[in-house]
Tab-separated table of C-alpha atoms in Angstrom:
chain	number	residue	atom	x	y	z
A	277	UNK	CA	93.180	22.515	17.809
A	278	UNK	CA	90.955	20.714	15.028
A	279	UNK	CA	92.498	17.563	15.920
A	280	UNK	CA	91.035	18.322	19.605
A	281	UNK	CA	87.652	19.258	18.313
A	282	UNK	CA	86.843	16.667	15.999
A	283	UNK	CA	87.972	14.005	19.062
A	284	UNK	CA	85.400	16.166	21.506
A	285	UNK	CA	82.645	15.853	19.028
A	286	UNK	CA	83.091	12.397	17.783
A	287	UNK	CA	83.283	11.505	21.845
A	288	UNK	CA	79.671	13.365	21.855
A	289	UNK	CA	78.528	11.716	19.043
A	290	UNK	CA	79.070	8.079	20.716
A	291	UNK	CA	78.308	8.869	23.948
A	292	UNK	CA	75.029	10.029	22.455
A	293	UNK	CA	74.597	6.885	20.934
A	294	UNK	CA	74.478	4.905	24.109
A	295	UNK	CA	70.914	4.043	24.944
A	296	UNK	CA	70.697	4.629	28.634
A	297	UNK	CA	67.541	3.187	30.596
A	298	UNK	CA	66.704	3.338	34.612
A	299	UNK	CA	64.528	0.431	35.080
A	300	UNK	CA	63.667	0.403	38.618
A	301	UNK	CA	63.832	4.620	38.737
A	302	UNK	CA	61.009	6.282	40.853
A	303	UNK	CA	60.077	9.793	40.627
A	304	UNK	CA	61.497	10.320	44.275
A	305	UNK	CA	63.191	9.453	46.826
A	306	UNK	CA	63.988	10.644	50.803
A	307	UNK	CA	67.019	11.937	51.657
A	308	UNK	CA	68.721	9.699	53.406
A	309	UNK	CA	67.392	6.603	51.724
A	310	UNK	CA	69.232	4.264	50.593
A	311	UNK	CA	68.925	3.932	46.159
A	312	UNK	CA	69.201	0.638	44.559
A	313	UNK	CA	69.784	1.782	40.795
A	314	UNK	CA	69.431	0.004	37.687
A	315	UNK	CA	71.378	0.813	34.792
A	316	UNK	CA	70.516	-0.688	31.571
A	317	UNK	CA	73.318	0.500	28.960
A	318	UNK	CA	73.042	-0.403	24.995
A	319	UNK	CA	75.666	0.275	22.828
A	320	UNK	CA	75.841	0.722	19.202
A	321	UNK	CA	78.488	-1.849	18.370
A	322	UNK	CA	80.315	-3.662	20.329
A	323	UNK	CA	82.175	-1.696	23.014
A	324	UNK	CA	84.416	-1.480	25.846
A	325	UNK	CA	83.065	0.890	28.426
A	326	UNK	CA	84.796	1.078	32.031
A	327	UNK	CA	82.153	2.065	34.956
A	328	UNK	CA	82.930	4.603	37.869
A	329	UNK	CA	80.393	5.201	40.569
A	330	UNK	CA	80.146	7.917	42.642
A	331	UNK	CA	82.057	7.784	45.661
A	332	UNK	CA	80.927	5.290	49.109
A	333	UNK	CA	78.804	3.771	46.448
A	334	UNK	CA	78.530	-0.129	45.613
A	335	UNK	CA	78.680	-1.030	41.946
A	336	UNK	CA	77.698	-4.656	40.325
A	337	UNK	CA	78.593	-4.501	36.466
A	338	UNK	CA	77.168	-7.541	34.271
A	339	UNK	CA	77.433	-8.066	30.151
A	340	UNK	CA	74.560	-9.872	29.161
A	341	UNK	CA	75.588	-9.747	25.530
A	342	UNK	CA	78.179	-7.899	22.958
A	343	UNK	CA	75.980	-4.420	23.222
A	344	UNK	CA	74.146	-4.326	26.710
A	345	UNK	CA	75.570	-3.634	29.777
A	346	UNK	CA	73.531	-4.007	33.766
A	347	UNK	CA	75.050	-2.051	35.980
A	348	UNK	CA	73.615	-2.211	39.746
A	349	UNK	CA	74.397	1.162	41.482
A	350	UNK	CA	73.582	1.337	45.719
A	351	UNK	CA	74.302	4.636	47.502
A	352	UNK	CA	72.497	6.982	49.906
A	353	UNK	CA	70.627	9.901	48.737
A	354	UNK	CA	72.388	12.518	50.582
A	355	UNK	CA	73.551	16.185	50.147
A	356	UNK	CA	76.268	15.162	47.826
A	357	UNK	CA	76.513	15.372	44.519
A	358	UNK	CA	76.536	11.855	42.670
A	359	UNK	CA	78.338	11.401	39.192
A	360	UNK	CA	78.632	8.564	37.678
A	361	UNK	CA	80.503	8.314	34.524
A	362	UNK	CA	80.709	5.976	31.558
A	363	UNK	CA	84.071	5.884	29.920
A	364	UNK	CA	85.220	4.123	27.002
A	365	UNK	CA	86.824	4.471	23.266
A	366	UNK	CA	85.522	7.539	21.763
A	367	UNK	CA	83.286	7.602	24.481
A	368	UNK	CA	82.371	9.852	27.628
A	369	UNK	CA	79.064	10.186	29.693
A	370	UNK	CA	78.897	11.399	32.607
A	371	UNK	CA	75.268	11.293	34.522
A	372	UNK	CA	74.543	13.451	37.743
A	373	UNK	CA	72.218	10.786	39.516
A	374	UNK	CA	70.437	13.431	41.636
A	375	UNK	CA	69.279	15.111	38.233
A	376	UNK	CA	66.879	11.787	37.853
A	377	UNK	CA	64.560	12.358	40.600
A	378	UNK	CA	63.194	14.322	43.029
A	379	UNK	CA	65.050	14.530	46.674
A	380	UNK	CA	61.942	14.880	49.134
A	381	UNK	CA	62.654	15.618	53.016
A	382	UNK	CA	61.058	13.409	55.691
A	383	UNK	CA	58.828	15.022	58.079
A	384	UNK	CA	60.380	13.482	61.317
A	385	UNK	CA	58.540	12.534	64.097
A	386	UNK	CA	59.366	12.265	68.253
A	387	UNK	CA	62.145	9.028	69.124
A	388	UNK	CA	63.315	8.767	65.771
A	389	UNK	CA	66.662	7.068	65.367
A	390	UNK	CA	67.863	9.022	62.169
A	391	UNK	CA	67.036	5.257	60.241
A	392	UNK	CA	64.983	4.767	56.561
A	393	UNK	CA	65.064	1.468	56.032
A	394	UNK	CA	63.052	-1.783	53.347
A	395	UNK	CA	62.878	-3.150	57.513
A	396	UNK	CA	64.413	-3.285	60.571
A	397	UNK	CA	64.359	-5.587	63.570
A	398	UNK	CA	66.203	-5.657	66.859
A	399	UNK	CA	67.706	-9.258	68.035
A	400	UNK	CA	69.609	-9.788	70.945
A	401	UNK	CA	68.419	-7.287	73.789
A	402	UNK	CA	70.335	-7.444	76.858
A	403	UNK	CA	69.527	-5.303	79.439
A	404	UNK	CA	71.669	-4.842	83.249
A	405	UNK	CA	72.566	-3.010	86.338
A	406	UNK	CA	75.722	-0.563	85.462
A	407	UNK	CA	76.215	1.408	88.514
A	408	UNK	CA	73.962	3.537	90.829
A	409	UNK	CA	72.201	5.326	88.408
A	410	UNK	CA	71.839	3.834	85.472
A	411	UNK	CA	71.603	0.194	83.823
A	412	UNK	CA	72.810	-0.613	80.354
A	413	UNK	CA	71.460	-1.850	77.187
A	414	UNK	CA	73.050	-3.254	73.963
A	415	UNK	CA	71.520	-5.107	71.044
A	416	UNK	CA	72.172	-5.901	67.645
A	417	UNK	CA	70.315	-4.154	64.528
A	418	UNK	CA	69.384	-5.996	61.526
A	419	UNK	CA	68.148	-4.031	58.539
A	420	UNK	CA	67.966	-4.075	54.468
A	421	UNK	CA	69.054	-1.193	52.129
A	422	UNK	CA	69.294	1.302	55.660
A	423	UNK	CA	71.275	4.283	56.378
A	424	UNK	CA	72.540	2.437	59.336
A	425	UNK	CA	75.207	4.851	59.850
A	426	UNK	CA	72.926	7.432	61.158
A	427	UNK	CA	71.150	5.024	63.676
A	428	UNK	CA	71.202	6.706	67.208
A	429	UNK	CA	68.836	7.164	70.394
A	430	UNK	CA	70.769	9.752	71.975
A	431	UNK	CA	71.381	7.843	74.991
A	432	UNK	CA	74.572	7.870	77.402
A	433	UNK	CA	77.695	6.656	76.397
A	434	UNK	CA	76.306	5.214	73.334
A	435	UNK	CA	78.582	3.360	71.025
A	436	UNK	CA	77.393	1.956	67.929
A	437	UNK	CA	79.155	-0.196	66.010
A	438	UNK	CA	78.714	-1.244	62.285
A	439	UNK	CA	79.154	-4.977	61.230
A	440	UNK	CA	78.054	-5.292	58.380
A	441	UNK	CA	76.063	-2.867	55.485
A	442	UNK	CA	72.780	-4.341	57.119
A	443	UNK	CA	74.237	-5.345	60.577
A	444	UNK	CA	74.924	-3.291	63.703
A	445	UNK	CA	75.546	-3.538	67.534
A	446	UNK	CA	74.270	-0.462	69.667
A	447	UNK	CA	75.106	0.186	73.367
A	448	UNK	CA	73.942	2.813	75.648
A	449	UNK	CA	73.113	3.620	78.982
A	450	UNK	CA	69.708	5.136	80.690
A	451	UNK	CA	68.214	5.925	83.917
A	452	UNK	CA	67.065	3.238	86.412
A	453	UNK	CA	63.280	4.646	86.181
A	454	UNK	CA	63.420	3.865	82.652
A	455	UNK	CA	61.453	0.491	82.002
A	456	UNK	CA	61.657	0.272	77.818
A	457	UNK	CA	63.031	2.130	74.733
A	458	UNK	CA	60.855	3.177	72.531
A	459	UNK	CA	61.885	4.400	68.894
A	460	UNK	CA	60.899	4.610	65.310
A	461	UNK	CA	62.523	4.273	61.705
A	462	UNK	CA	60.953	4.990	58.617
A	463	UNK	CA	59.975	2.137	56.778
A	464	UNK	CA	60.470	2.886	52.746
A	465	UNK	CA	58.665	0.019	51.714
A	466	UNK	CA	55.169	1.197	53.408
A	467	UNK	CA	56.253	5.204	53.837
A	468	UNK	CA	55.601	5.123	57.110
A	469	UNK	CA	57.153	5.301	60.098
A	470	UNK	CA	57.451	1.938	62.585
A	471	UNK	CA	57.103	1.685	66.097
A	472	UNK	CA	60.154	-0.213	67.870
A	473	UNK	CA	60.109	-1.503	72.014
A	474	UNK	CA	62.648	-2.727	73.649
A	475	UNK	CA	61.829	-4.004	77.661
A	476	UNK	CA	64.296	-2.771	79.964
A	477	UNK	CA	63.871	-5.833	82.369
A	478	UNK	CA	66.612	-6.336	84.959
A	479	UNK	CA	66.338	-10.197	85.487
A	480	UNK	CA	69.892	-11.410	86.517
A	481	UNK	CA	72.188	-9.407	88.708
A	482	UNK	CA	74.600	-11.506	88.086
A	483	UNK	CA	75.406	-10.524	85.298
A	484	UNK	CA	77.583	-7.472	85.710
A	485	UNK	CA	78.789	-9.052	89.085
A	486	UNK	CA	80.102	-11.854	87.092
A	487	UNK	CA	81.470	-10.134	84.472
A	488	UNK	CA	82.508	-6.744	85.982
A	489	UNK	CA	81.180	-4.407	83.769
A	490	UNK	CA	80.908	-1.617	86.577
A	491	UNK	CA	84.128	0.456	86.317
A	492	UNK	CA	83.152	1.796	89.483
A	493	UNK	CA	82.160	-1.308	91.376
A	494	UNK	CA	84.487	-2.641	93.666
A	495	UNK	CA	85.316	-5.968	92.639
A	496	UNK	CA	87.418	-7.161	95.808
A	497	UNK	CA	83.761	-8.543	96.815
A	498	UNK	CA	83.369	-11.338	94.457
A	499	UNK	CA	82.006	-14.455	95.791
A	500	UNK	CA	85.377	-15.995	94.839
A	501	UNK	CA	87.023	-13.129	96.975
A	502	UNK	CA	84.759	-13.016	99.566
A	503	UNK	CA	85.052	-17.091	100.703
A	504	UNK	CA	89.027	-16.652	100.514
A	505	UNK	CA	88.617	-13.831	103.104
A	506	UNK	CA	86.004	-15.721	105.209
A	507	UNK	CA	88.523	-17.834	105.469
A	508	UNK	CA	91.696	-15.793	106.183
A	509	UNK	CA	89.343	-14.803	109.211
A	510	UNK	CA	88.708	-18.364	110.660
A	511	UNK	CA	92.406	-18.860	110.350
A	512	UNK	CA	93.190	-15.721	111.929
A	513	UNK	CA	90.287	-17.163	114.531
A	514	UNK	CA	92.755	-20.331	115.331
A	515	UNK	CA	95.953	-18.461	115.558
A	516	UNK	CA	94.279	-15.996	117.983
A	517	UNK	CA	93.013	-19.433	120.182
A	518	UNK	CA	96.562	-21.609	119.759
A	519	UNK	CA	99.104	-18.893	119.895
A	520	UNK	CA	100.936	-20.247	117.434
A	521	UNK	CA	103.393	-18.586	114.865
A	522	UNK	CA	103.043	-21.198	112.305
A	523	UNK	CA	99.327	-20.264	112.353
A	524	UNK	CA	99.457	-17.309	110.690
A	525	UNK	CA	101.448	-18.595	107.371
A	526	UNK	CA	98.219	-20.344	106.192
A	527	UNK	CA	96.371	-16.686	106.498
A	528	UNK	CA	99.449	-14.345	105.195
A	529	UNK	CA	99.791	-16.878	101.836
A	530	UNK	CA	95.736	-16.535	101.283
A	531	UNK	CA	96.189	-12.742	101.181
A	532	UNK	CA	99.047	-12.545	98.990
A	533	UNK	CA	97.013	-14.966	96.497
A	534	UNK	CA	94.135	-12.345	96.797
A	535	UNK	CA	96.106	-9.430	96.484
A	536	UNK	CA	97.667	-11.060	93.418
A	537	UNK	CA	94.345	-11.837	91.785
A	538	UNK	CA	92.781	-8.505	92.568
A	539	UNK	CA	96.220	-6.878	91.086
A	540	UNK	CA	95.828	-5.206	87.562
A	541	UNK	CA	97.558	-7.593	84.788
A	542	UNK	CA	99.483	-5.079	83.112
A	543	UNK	CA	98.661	-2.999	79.746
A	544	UNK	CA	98.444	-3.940	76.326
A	545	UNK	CA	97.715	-3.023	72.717
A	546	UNK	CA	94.774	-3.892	71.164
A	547	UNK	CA	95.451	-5.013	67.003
A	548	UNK	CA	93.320	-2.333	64.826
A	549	UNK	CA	89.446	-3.066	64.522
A	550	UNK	CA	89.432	-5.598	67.416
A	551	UNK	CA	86.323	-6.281	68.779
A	552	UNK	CA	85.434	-5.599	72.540
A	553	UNK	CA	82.652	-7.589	73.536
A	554	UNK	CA	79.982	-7.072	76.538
A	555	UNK	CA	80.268	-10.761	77.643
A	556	UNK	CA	82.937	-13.462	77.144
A	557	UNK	CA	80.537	-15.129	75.069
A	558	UNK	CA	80.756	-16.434	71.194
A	559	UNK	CA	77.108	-14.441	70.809
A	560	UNK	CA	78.070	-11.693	72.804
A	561	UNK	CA	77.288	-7.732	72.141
A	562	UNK	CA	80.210	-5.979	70.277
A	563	UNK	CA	80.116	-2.280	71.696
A	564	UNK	CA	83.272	-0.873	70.412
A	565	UNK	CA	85.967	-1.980	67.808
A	566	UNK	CA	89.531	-0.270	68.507
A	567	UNK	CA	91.748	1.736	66.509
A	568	UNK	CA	94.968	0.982	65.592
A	569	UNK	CA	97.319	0.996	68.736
A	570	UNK	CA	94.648	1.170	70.933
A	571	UNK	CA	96.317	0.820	74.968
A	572	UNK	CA	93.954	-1.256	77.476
A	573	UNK	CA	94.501	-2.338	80.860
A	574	UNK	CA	94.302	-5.958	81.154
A	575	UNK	CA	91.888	-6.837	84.552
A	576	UNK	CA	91.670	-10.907	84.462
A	577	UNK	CA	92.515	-13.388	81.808
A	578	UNK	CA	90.464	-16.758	81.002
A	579	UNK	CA	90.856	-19.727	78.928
A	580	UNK	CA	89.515	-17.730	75.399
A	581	UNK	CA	89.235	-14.167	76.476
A	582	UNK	CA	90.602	-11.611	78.433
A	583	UNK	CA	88.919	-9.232	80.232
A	584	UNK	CA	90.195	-5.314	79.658
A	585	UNK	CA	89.509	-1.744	81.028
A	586	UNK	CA	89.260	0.940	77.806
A	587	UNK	CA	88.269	4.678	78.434
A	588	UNK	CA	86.621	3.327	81.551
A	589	UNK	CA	84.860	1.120	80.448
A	590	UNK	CA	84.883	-3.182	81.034
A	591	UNK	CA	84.684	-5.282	78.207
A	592	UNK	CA	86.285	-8.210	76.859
A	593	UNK	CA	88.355	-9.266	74.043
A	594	UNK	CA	89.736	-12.609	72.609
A	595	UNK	CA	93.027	-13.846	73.474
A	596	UNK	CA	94.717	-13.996	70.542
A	597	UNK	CA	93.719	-10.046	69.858
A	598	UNK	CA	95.970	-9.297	72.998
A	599	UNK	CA	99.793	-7.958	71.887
């Protein structure tokens, strides 16, 4: 028992040694923002200390010399508590990061995506006809030290996926009538919130004829499909005028080559966080990554991607992601 109290306080006695600083610390912060701490630790003599952050946070630990440590912490100010401890011989410290500042709610305001962000652009915007009542739109989000995660405009069907900490592809659906989105983040640099437009401008109807991204469409009337029957019918035309049997194997081959390429190409599994992509395209929108074991119906297959039907929706994947 004396043994344990004599280690407890000589542990206090070093931890309380360790000159801790906050360099870049402001008095508050939003919840929700995203908090890029500096920790500046000095030590006594030279030490040993291991680092643990709280957890989903990013840590960057450098040793400028034998006593001082730089530790970079990044996490978002949210409802959770955030310990971060400092562990080493004879040493324990263990600092509750919300007890540093002052958490301050954001008034929000009409059209807000749920985003507090240094900035935030939209790149990318592609906007087309979906089926009778509504058209789609996907884009990709770029932004610096955002809550990303929270990003939403509460449209249809909208998928947003996460590339990166400060990269993101969203994809939604809305109403024909509507001509642009209009939404705001809150911009933590200024403290103020910024206006975002996308157009909604509807400039090539090919492109969801092309690539099929109407489950409901009926593909059969391709232009591809729609010369081969065109043609079926002339021949059909000729046999009607000559009589003759042979006639008709010309027409009966064309429709078993259209039935064939109208024919679903089986299922597959897609390998876990394979991306499905809006177009068959290098740049193309990703609007949803699969899970592992994911089972797609495969509708047409090209020289680099295949196209496949998932929770009915179109989209296309690489080759190679195909088992």
């Amino acid at each position: 028992m004396r043994y344990l109290i004599i280690t407890l306080l000589t542990s206090f006695i070093f931890a309380s040694n360790l000159i801790i600083q906050y360099p870049n610390l402001k008095k508050e912060y939003y919840e929700n923002q995203i908090i890029n701490l500096d920790v500046k630790v000095i030590t006594p003599k030279e030490m040993n200390l291991t680092f643990i952050p709280p957890l989903g946070s990013d840590i960057n630990i450098t040793k400028t010399n034998k006593f001082i440590y730089n530790v970079h912490l990044k996490y978002k100010n949210d409802n959770e508590i955030k310990n971060f401890f400092i562990i080493g011989k004879n040493t324990y410290k263990q600092i509750t990061l919300s007890d540093l500042y002052k958490s301050v709610p954001l008034t929000k305001v009409k059209n807000f995506c749920n985003v507090l962000a240094d900035k935030l652009n939209i790149s990318n915007p592609i906007s087309s006809e979906y089926d009778k009542n509504h058209n789609m739109v996907s884009f990709t989000i770029n932004a610096k030290n955002a809550n990303l995660k929270d990003f939403t405009l509460h449209l249809k069907d909208e998928n947003l996926t996460l590339v990166s900490a400060n990269k993101a592809t969203y994809f939604g659906l809305v109403g024909k009538d509507k001509k642009k989105i209009i939404f705001y983040y809150f911009n933590t640099q200024n403290d103020n919130f910024q206006k975002i437009s996308i157009p909604i401008n509807i400039k090539e109807q090919t492109i969801s004829t092309q690539t099929d991204l109407n489950p409901e469409e009926n593909t059969i009337f391709t232009p591809v499909n729609i010369l081969i029957l065109s043609f079926i019918a002339f021949l059909i035309i000729v046999f009607l005028v000559y009589q003759k049997i042979w006639l008709l194997i010309p027409p009966i081959l064309l429709s078993a080559l259209l039935i064939y390429m109208n024919l679903p190409k089986g299922e597959a599994f897609l390998a876990r966080g394979t991306k499905i992509y809006i177009l068959p395209t290098i740049n193309s929108t990703v609007f949803y990554i699969a899970p592992i074991g994911t089972k797609v119906e495969i509708l047409k297959k090209e020289k680099h991607y295949t196209k496949v039907k998932i929770n009915n929706k179109i989209g296309w994947v690489k080759n190679e992601d195909i088992k």
